[in-house]
Amino acid sequence: MNVLVIGANGQVGRKIVKELADSNHKATAMVRKEEQVDKLKEIGADNVVLANLEEDFSSAFDDVDAVIFAAGSGGSTGADKTMTVDLYGSIKAVDYAMDKGVKRFVQLSSVGSANPDEQEDKIKHYMVAKGVADRHLQQTDLDYTIVRPGPLSNDEAKGEIKISHEFPDIGDGSIPRADVAHILVDVLDRNNTYRKAFEVIEGEKEVGEVLETV
Amino acid sequence: MNVLVIGANGQVGRKIVKELADSNHKATAMVRKEEQVDKLKEIGADNVVLANLEEDFSSAFDDVDAVIFAAGSGGSTGADKTMTVDLYGSIKAVDYAMDKGVKRFVQLSSVGSANPDEQEDKIKHYMVAKGVADRHLQQTDLDYTIVRPGPLSNDEAKGEIKISHEFPDIGDGSIPRADVAHILVDVLDRNNTYRKAFEVIEGEKEVGEVLETV
C-alpha cells in the first residue's frame, strides 16, 4: 500500500517512515516545509508532499491507499495550535480520506483521550482534542485503528507491549516511540484491528502476538 | 417549556434569562458559582442549577424541555479553556440532551465557524471550537437550531436583522447582544428553524418576519 504519513517530520513520524521503508508498503511523507523534504527522502520516504495541516491538504490524499495520522503541534506551541493541528487537522484528514475513498486510517492518539474530564487540568485540553478527533473518526465508516499509547519515551524499542480496550484501566507505564511507530505500521494489514481503539504501554508480550488479540 | 440556559451568567446568557422571564417559557439557569445564584433569580430565572462545564453536568438536564447553549470561556482565558468549555462543554451538553431525551437544542455559535480555515490566525482556534461543536450537534437527530451572529455589540436591541444560510456570504456587520438573546429565545417554538444553521447580523427587517423564513 501507498501510505500517507501525516506529521512525518515529527519524532514518531520519522520512525514511521523508516518502518514503512523496511516494510512491503510505500511511504508518502507529508511535511510542511521544503527544507524537510530531503531529510524524509533520506530516511526512506518514496514520496514527499508539501502541505499544511492548517490549510486545505486534500491533494496529499491522491493515489493513497492508507493514512497514518501522527501529527501533533507539540509542547512548544499553545493550545490554539492543539485545536487547529491536533484536532482540526485530524478531522480534515478523516474527511479527505472519506472524500477520496481511502478506507484505511490509522490514528495516533493518547491514553486518556477516552475520558478527558478525568485528566489533570494541565493536559485536559489536549485530551479533549485527541478524544474529539478519535470520536469523529469512529463515527465514519472508515476502516480505522486508533492507537492510544501511554507517555512516550526515547528508549530503544523493546518489542513487548500490553494493551487494553477498557478505558481507563491500562495503568501506569510508558512506551518507546520506536515501539509506537512499529505498531502503527504493523496494524496496517491486520483486519482484526479495523474499527478498534486500544491503549498500549510497554509490557511483557511480543508486539505481533498482542496485536493478534486486538 | 422549561429551558435550561447553559452559560446563564455570561453577557448574552443573562439577557436570555430575562427574555425567558418575559416569555411563556421557564428559565433554568446553569451557573458555576454559588454567588451567582441570587443574581440570576433576580433577573428572572425560575430555577438555578450549580454545575461546572468542565465536569459532569448531566444532572442539570433533569426535567428540562429545551436547551439554549450560550456558554463561552471568554476572551480573558486561554485557548485551553476554549477547548474544554466552548467545544467540549457543547459536545457534552448535546450528549446529555440525547441521553435524557431533551429534543430541542438551540446553540449560540458564531459567524465564521462554518469555515475556520478562512479565518485570521488569531481567531482560527475559536472558530474550530465553534465549528466542530456545531458539526457534532448537526450529526445528532436533535431538533437543533444553530445561530451564528456576527461580532456582538452592547448596543440597544434594534429588532431588525439580516440572515444567511449560505456560508460565508452574510458580509460585514455586527449585532447587539440583546437581539441575539431575543433570537435564541424566539426560535424555541419555531418548527421551521429545526435542523437549521444560519448567520445573522443587524439588518433592515423585523426579527419575527425574518425568522419565519429560516
Short mmCIF file of C-alpha atoms in Angstrom, two decimals:
data_model
loop_
_atom_site.label_atom_id
_atom_site.label_comp_id
_atom_site.label_asym_id
_atom_site.label_seq_id
_atom_site.Cartn_x
_atom_site.Cartn_y
_atom_site.Cartn_z
CA MET A 1 0.00 0.00 0.00
CA ASN A 2 1.00 3.61 -0.55
CA VAL A 3 0.71 5.02 2.98
CA LEU A 4 0.33 8.75 3.59
CA VAL A 5 2.14 9.68 6.80
CA ILE A 6 0.73 12.91 8.22
CA GLY A 7 3.13 14.52 10.65
CA ALA A 8 6.04 12.68 9.02
CA ASN A 9 8.65 15.08 10.36
CA GLY A 10 7.63 14.55 13.99
CA GLN A 11 9.52 12.35 16.43
CA VAL A 12 7.18 9.41 15.88
CA GLY A 13 6.57 10.37 12.24
CA ARG A 14 10.16 9.86 11.17
CA LYS A 15 10.24 6.45 12.80
CA ILE A 16 7.03 5.54 10.97
CA VAL A 17 8.61 6.46 7.65
CA LYS A 18 11.61 4.27 8.50
CA GLU A 19 9.34 1.38 9.45
CA LEU A 20 7.44 1.74 6.18
CA ALA A 21 10.70 1.78 4.24
CA ASP A 22 11.53 -1.59 5.81
CA SER A 23 8.06 -3.00 5.10
CA ASN A 24 6.19 -4.08 1.98
CA HIS A 25 4.46 -0.67 1.89
CA LYS A 26 5.43 2.67 0.37
CA ALA A 27 5.66 5.86 2.42
CA THR A 28 4.30 9.18 1.21
CA ALA A 29 5.53 11.66 3.78
CA MET A 30 3.53 14.83 4.29
CA VAL A 31 5.61 17.70 5.65
CA ARG A 32 5.12 21.43 5.96
CA LYS A 33 8.50 22.81 4.96
CA GLU A 34 10.54 22.50 1.77
CA GLU A 35 13.74 22.03 3.80
CA GLN A 36 12.31 18.84 5.37
CA VAL A 37 11.94 17.08 2.02
CA ASP A 38 15.50 15.79 1.60
CA LYS A 39 15.68 14.51 5.16
CA LEU A 40 12.50 12.49 4.72
CA LYS A 41 13.72 11.00 1.43
CA GLU A 42 16.96 10.07 3.14
CA ILE A 43 15.03 8.25 5.86
CA GLY A 44 13.20 6.23 3.23
CA ALA A 45 10.11 8.11 2.03
CA ASP A 46 9.13 7.13 -1.52
CA ASN A 47 7.31 10.43 -1.99
CA VAL A 48 7.22 13.65 -0.04
CA VAL A 49 4.26 16.01 -0.33
CA LEU A 50 4.35 19.58 0.91
CA ALA A 51 1.15 20.58 2.67
CA ASN A 52 -0.02 22.50 5.71
CA LEU A 53 -2.42 20.95 8.22
CA GLU A 54 -3.81 24.39 8.96
CA GLU A 55 -4.92 24.81 5.36
CA ASP A 56 -6.51 22.58 2.71
CA PHE A 57 -4.30 19.49 2.34
CA SER A 58 -6.68 17.29 0.38
CA SER A 59 -4.28 16.99 -2.54
CA ALA A 60 -1.99 14.86 -0.34
CA PHE A 61 -4.61 12.09 -0.49
CA ASP A 62 -4.32 11.47 -4.23
CA ASP A 63 -3.14 7.92 -5.09
CA VAL A 64 -3.01 6.94 -1.44
CA ASP A 65 -4.21 3.56 -0.07
CA ALA A 66 -3.94 4.22 3.65
CA VAL A 67 -3.28 7.03 6.09
CA ILE A 68 -1.31 7.16 9.32
CA PHE A 69 -2.17 10.34 11.21
CA ALA A 70 0.70 11.08 13.60
CA ALA A 71 0.69 14.86 13.62
CA GLY A 72 0.81 16.94 16.77
CA SER A 73 1.59 20.56 17.39
CA GLY A 74 4.00 19.57 20.16
CA GLY A 75 4.69 21.07 23.53
CA SER A 76 6.34 24.30 22.39
CA THR A 77 3.18 25.88 20.95
CA GLY A 78 -0.05 26.87 22.64
CA ALA A 79 -3.46 25.30 22.96
CA ASP A 80 -4.60 27.25 19.90
CA LYS A 81 -2.33 25.02 17.79
CA THR A 82 -3.60 21.92 19.60
CA MET A 83 -7.01 22.98 18.31
CA THR A 84 -6.02 23.75 14.71
CA VAL A 85 -3.44 20.96 14.23
CA ASP A 86 -4.14 18.02 16.57
CA LEU A 87 -7.92 18.32 16.47
CA TYR A 88 -8.90 20.05 13.25
CA GLY A 89 -6.02 18.57 11.26
CA SER A 90 -7.27 15.09 12.14
CA ILE A 91 -10.90 15.94 11.40
CA LYS A 92 -9.97 17.26 7.97
CA ALA A 93 -7.74 14.27 7.27
CA VAL A 94 -10.65 11.93 8.04
CA ASP A 95 -12.95 13.99 5.81
CA TYR A 96 -10.44 13.93 2.93
CA ALA A 97 -9.98 10.17 3.34
CA MET A 98 -13.73 9.69 3.02
CA ASP A 99 -13.97 12.05 0.04
CA LYS A 100 -11.16 10.30 -1.80
CA GLY A 101 -12.17 6.75 -0.92
CA VAL A 102 -9.13 5.99 1.24
CA LYS A 103 -10.64 3.42 3.60
CA ARG A 104 -7.73 2.51 5.86
CA PHE A 105 -6.98 5.11 8.56
CA VAL A 106 -4.61 4.58 11.48
CA GLN A 107 -4.66 7.31 14.10
CA LEU A 108 -2.05 8.02 16.76
CA SER A 109 -3.99 9.14 19.81
CA SER A 110 -3.14 9.04 23.53
CA VAL A 111 -4.00 7.26 26.74
CA GLY A 112 -6.54 9.49 28.48
CA SER A 113 -8.31 10.73 25.37
CA ALA A 114 -11.31 8.48 26.02
CA ASN A 115 -12.04 10.32 29.29
CA PRO A 116 -10.71 13.91 29.15
CA ASP A 117 -12.66 15.07 32.20
CA GLU A 118 -10.69 12.73 34.42
CA GLN A 119 -7.34 14.17 33.37
CA GLU A 120 -5.40 16.80 35.28
CA ASP A 121 -6.11 20.40 34.30
CA LYS A 122 -2.82 20.98 32.53
CA ILE A 123 -3.40 18.30 29.87
CA LYS A 124 -7.20 18.28 29.74
CA HIS A 125 -7.46 20.42 26.60
CA TYR A 126 -5.02 18.09 24.84
CA MET A 127 -7.09 15.05 25.80
CA VAL A 128 -10.24 16.78 24.55
CA ALA A 129 -8.53 17.43 21.21
CA LYS A 130 -7.43 13.82 20.84
CA GLY A 131 -10.71 12.42 22.14
CA VAL A 132 -12.95 14.53 19.91
CA ALA A 133 -10.78 13.72 16.89
CA ASP A 134 -10.99 10.00 17.71
CA ARG A 135 -14.72 10.20 18.08
CA HIS A 136 -15.08 11.93 14.72
CA LEU A 137 -13.14 9.09 13.13
CA GLN A 138 -15.22 6.47 14.95
CA GLN A 139 -18.41 7.97 13.53
CA THR A 140 -17.29 7.34 9.95
CA ASP A 141 -17.40 4.03 8.09
CA LEU A 142 -13.63 4.04 7.55
CA ASP A 143 -11.52 1.01 8.49
CA TYR A 144 -9.86 2.82 11.33
CA THR A 145 -7.50 1.75 14.08
CA ILE A 146 -6.93 4.16 16.96
CA VAL A 147 -3.73 3.60 18.93
CA ARG A 148 -3.55 5.27 22.34
CA PRO A 149 -0.07 4.93 23.81
CA GLY A 150 0.92 5.94 27.33
CA PRO A 151 3.65 8.58 27.83
CA LEU A 152 6.26 8.31 25.06
CA SER A 153 9.92 7.70 25.76
CA ASN A 154 13.02 7.80 23.58
CA ASP A 155 14.21 4.42 24.82
CA GLU A 156 15.21 1.74 22.35
CA ALA A 157 12.35 -0.35 21.01
CA LYS A 158 11.50 -3.08 23.49
CA GLY A 159 9.21 -5.05 21.19
CA GLU A 160 6.98 -6.12 24.05
CA ILE A 161 3.72 -4.44 24.96
CA LYS A 162 0.50 -4.61 26.91
CA ILE A 163 -2.85 -3.34 25.58
CA SER A 164 -6.30 -2.59 26.92
CA HIS A 165 -9.71 -1.98 25.35
CA GLU A 166 -11.29 -0.99 28.61
CA PHE A 167 -10.76 2.67 29.41
CA PRO A 168 -9.06 3.74 31.57
CA ASP A 169 -7.59 0.65 33.08
CA ILE A 170 -4.23 0.07 31.46
CA GLY A 171 -2.42 1.54 34.47
CA ASP A 172 0.85 3.41 34.59
CA GLY A 173 3.63 2.83 32.14
CA SER A 174 5.35 4.49 29.24
CA ILE A 175 6.29 3.16 25.82
CA PRO A 176 9.20 3.91 23.47
CA ARG A 177 8.35 5.96 20.38
CA ALA A 178 10.08 3.27 18.32
CA ASP A 179 7.55 0.67 19.51
CA VAL A 180 4.64 3.01 18.81
CA ALA A 181 5.88 3.63 15.25
CA HIS A 182 6.23 -0.10 14.75
CA ILE A 183 2.68 -0.75 15.98
CA LEU A 184 1.18 1.96 13.73
CA VAL A 185 2.77 0.30 10.68
CA ASP A 186 2.23 -3.27 11.84
CA VAL A 187 -1.56 -2.85 12.24
CA LEU A 188 -2.00 -1.60 8.65
CA ASP A 189 -2.54 -5.12 7.29
CA ARG A 190 -4.32 -6.56 10.31
CA ASN A 191 -8.06 -6.72 9.60
CA ASN A 192 -8.77 -7.66 13.21
CA THR A 193 -7.77 -4.12 14.26
CA TYR A 194 -10.36 -2.46 11.98
CA ARG A 195 -12.80 -0.21 13.85
CA LYS A 196 -10.95 -0.70 17.12
CA ALA A 197 -9.30 1.64 19.62
CA PHE A 198 -6.85 0.43 22.22
CA GLU A 199 -4.46 1.76 24.83
CA VAL A 200 -0.90 0.49 24.81
CA ILE A 201 2.15 0.63 27.07
CA GLU A 202 5.35 -1.33 27.41
CA GLY A 203 4.66 -4.88 28.54
CA GLU A 204 5.81 -8.46 28.60
CA LYS A 205 4.36 -9.91 25.39
CA GLU A 206 5.73 -9.70 21.87
CA VAL A 207 4.07 -7.00 19.71
CA GLY A 208 2.83 -9.29 16.94
CA GLU A 209 1.33 -11.73 19.39
CA VAL A 210 -0.51 -8.96 21.23
CA LEU A 211 -1.80 -7.28 18.06
CA GLU A 212 -3.43 -10.54 17.02
CA THR A 213 -5.69 -10.21 20.06
CA VAL A 214 -6.92 -6.65 19.35
CA MET B 1 -41.16 24.76 28.17
CA ASN B 2 -38.59 24.56 30.94
CA VAL B 3 -35.48 25.87 29.18
CA LEU B 4 -32.01 25.10 30.50
CA VAL B 5 -29.72 28.06 29.82
CA ILE B 6 -26.08 26.96 29.80
CA GLY B 7 -23.75 29.89 30.32
CA ALA B 8 -26.53 31.84 32.02
CA ASN B 9 -24.14 34.21 33.78
CA GLY B 10 -22.49 35.34 30.55
CA GLN B 11 -23.24 38.61 28.79
CA VAL B 12 -25.69 37.01 26.39
CA GLY B 13 -26.78 34.41 28.96
CA ARG B 14 -28.25 36.96 31.35
CA LYS B 15 -30.21 38.56 28.55
CA ILE B 16 -31.53 35.14 27.56
CA VAL B 17 -32.78 34.55 31.11
CA LYS B 18 -34.51 37.94 31.02
CA GLU B 19 -36.11 37.14 27.66
CA LEU B 20 -37.35 33.79 29.01
CA ALA B 21 -38.79 35.51 32.08
CA ASP B 22 -40.84 37.70 29.73
CA SER B 23 -41.94 34.73 27.61
CA ASN B 24 -44.28 31.79 28.10
CA HIS B 25 -41.27 29.61 29.00
CA LYS B 26 -39.46 28.94 32.25
CA ALA B 27 -35.73 29.52 32.67
CA THR B 28 -33.45 27.08 34.45
CA ALA B 29 -30.15 28.92 34.69
CA MET B 30 -26.98 26.86 34.90
CA VAL B 31 -24.13 28.70 36.61
CA ARG B 32 -20.81 27.69 38.07
CA LYS B 33 -20.63 29.70 41.29
CA GLU B 34 -22.88 29.82 44.33
CA GLU B 35 -22.60 33.62 44.47
CA GLN B 36 -24.21 33.90 41.00
CA VAL B 37 -27.44 32.22 42.12
CA ASP B 38 -29.21 35.23 43.67
CA LYS B 39 -28.36 37.48 40.73
CA LEU B 40 -29.86 35.02 38.27
CA LYS B 41 -33.03 34.65 40.33
CA GLU B 42 -33.30 38.43 40.47
CA ILE B 43 -33.09 38.60 36.68
CA GLY B 44 -35.95 36.14 36.39
CA ALA B 45 -34.65 32.55 36.49
CA ASP B 46 -37.26 30.12 37.81
CA ASN B 47 -34.54 27.68 38.85
CA VAL B 48 -30.80 27.94 39.16
CA VAL B 49 -28.59 24.86 38.98
CA LEU B 50 -24.98 24.83 40.05
CA ALA B 51 -22.78 22.86 37.67
CA ASN B 52 -19.39 23.05 36.02
CA LEU B 53 -18.99 22.69 32.25
CA GLU B 54 -15.56 21.19 32.77
CA GLU B 55 -17.01 18.31 34.77
CA ASP B 56 -20.09 16.10 34.52
CA PHE B 57 -23.14 18.38 34.38
CA SER B 58 -25.73 15.86 33.24
CA SER B 59 -27.88 16.41 36.34
CA ALA B 60 -28.75 19.88 35.02
CA PHE B 61 -30.79 18.19 32.26
CA ASP B 62 -33.38 16.64 34.58
CA ASP B 63 -36.94 17.90 33.95
CA VAL B 64 -35.80 20.10 31.10
CA ASP B 65 -37.70 20.51 27.79
CA ALA B 66 -35.18 22.52 25.80
CA VAL B 67 -31.60 23.75 25.99
CA ILE B 68 -30.00 27.02 24.98
CA PHE B 69 -26.23 26.63 24.91
CA ALA B 70 -24.70 30.09 25.26
CA ALA B 71 -21.52 29.32 27.20
CA GLY B 72 -18.13 30.62 26.24
CA SER B 73 -14.87 30.84 28.12
CA GLY B 74 -14.50 34.47 27.10
CA GLY B 75 -11.52 36.48 26.00
CA SER B 76 -9.66 36.58 29.31
CA THR B 77 -8.73 32.89 29.38
CA GLY B 78 -6.57 30.86 27.01
CA ALA B 79 -7.26 28.52 24.15
CA ASP B 80 -7.15 25.59 26.58
CA LYS B 81 -10.45 26.84 28.04
CA THR B 82 -11.87 27.37 24.56
CA MET B 83 -11.25 23.65 24.11
CA THR B 84 -12.70 22.46 27.43
CA VAL B 85 -15.60 24.93 27.71
CA ASP B 86 -16.69 26.16 24.25
CA LEU B 87 -16.00 22.91 22.44
CA TYR B 88 -16.19 20.08 24.94
CA GLY B 89 -18.86 21.76 27.04
CA SER B 90 -21.11 21.89 23.99
CA ILE B 91 -20.34 18.32 22.95
CA LYS B 92 -21.22 17.04 26.41
CA ALA B 93 -24.37 19.16 26.54
CA VAL B 94 -25.51 17.62 23.26
CA ASP B 95 -24.73 14.13 24.55
CA TYR B 96 -26.66 14.75 27.78
CA ALA B 97 -29.63 16.12 25.82
CA MET B 98 -29.70 12.93 23.75
CA ASP B 99 -29.33 10.70 26.83
CA LYS B 100 -32.12 12.46 28.66
CA GLY B 101 -34.48 12.80 25.70
CA VAL B 102 -34.33 16.60 25.51
CA LYS B 103 -35.00 17.10 21.81
CA ARG B 104 -34.90 20.89 21.41
CA PHE B 105 -31.39 22.34 21.36
CA VAL B 106 -30.56 25.94 20.44
CA GLN B 107 -26.87 26.69 20.08
CA LEU B 108 -25.17 30.08 20.09
CA SER B 109 -22.33 29.80 17.59
CA SER B 110 -20.53 32.45 15.54
CA VAL B 111 -20.15 33.77 12.02
CA GLY B 112 -17.01 32.10 10.65
CA SER B 113 -17.46 28.76 12.39
CA ALA B 114 -18.57 27.07 9.17
CA ASN B 115 -15.19 27.77 7.57
CA PRO B 116 -12.46 28.06 10.22
CA ASP B 117 -9.59 27.77 7.76
CA GLU B 118 -10.58 31.05 6.13
CA GLN B 119 -10.39 32.99 9.38
CA GLU B 120 -7.43 35.04 10.53
CA ASP B 121 -4.86 33.18 12.66
CA LYS B 122 -5.77 34.89 15.91
CA ILE B 123 -9.36 33.59 15.97
CA LYS B 124 -8.95 30.38 13.99
CA HIS B 125 -8.85 28.08 17.04
CA TYR B 126 -12.04 29.69 18.33
CA MET B 127 -13.78 29.10 15.01
CA VAL B 128 -12.62 25.48 15.01
CA ALA B 129 -14.11 25.04 18.50
CA LYS B 130 -17.45 26.50 17.47
CA GLY B 131 -17.48 24.75 14.11
CA VAL B 132 -16.64 21.30 15.47
CA ALA B 133 -19.24 21.72 18.23
CA ASP B 134 -21.86 22.72 15.64
CA ARG B 135 -20.99 19.78 13.49
CA HIS B 136 -21.34 17.39 16.41
CA LEU B 137 -24.81 18.77 17.06
CA GLN B 138 -25.73 18.52 13.37
CA GLN B 139 -24.84 14.82 13.36
CA THR B 140 -27.45 14.04 16.02
CA ASP B 141 -31.19 13.68 15.49
CA LEU B 142 -31.97 16.53 17.89
CA ASP B 143 -34.25 19.40 16.85
CA TYR B 144 -31.42 21.86 16.79
CA THR B 145 -31.12 25.46 15.69
CA ILE B 146 -27.64 26.92 15.32
CA VAL B 147 -27.46 30.72 15.44
CA ARG B 148 -24.23 32.29 14.16
CA PRO B 149 -24.16 36.01 14.88
CA GLY B 150 -21.56 38.45 13.61
CA PRO B 151 -19.45 40.41 16.11
CA LEU B 152 -21.51 41.20 19.22
CA SER B 153 -22.11 44.75 20.43
CA ASN B 154 -23.60 46.17 23.61
CA ASP B 155 -25.91 48.49 21.68
CA GLU B 156 -29.61 48.61 22.48
CA ALA B 157 -31.71 45.98 20.75
CA LYS B 158 -32.52 47.11 17.24
CA GLY B 159 -35.09 44.43 16.49
CA GLU B 160 -34.14 44.26 12.84
CA ILE B 161 -31.84 41.69 11.34
CA LYS B 162 -30.50 40.04 8.21
CA ILE B 163 -29.74 36.32 7.93
CA SER B 164 -27.93 33.98 5.56
CA HIS B 165 -27.83 30.22 5.10
CA GLU B 166 -25.01 30.35 2.60
CA PHE B 167 -21.59 30.48 4.20
CA PRO B 168 -19.75 32.77 4.25
CA ASP B 169 -21.71 35.43 2.45
CA ILE B 170 -23.51 37.50 5.03
CA GLY B 171 -20.91 40.26 4.78
CA ASP B 172 -19.72 42.66 7.43
CA GLY B 173 -21.89 43.81 10.27
CA SER B 174 -22.31 43.41 13.98
CA ILE B 175 -25.39 42.69 16.07
CA PRO B 176 -26.41 43.73 19.59
CA ARG B 177 -26.27 41.00 22.26
CA ALA B 178 -29.84 41.93 23.15
CA ASP B 179 -31.04 40.99 19.67
CA VAL B 180 -29.09 37.72 19.77
CA ALA B 181 -30.67 36.79 23.12
CA HIS B 182 -34.08 37.60 21.70
CA ILE B 183 -33.48 35.41 18.64
CA LEU B 184 -32.26 32.45 20.73
CA VAL B 185 -35.50 32.53 22.74
CA ASP B 186 -37.77 33.42 19.83
CA VAL B 187 -36.70 30.40 17.74
CA LEU B 188 -37.56 27.92 20.53
CA ASP B 189 -41.15 27.49 19.32
CA ARG B 190 -40.48 27.87 15.62
CA ASN B 191 -40.51 24.43 13.98
CA ASN B 192 -39.26 25.90 10.71
CA THR B 193 -35.88 26.54 12.38
CA TYR B 194 -35.39 22.88 13.35
CA ARG B 195 -32.18 21.35 11.96
CA LYS B 196 -31.06 24.67 10.52
CA ALA B 197 -27.99 26.84 10.97
CA PHE B 198 -27.91 30.48 9.94
CA GLU B 199 -25.69 33.54 10.20
CA VAL B 200 -27.23 36.74 11.47
CA ILE B 201 -26.27 40.42 11.70
CA GLU B 202 -28.13 43.66 12.18
CA GLY B 203 -30.39 44.41 9.23
CA GLU B 204 -33.48 46.12 7.99
CA LYS B 205 -36.22 43.56 8.57
CA GLU B 206 -38.13 42.83 11.75
CA VAL B 207 -36.83 39.77 13.69
CA GLY B 208 -40.10 37.79 13.66
CA GLU B 209 -40.60 38.32 9.95
CA VAL B 210 -37.06 37.16 9.19
CA LEU B 211 -37.20 34.10 11.46
CA GLU B 212 -40.28 32.89 9.57
CA THR B 213 -38.05 32.50 6.51
CA VAL B 214 -35.31 30.40 8.16
#
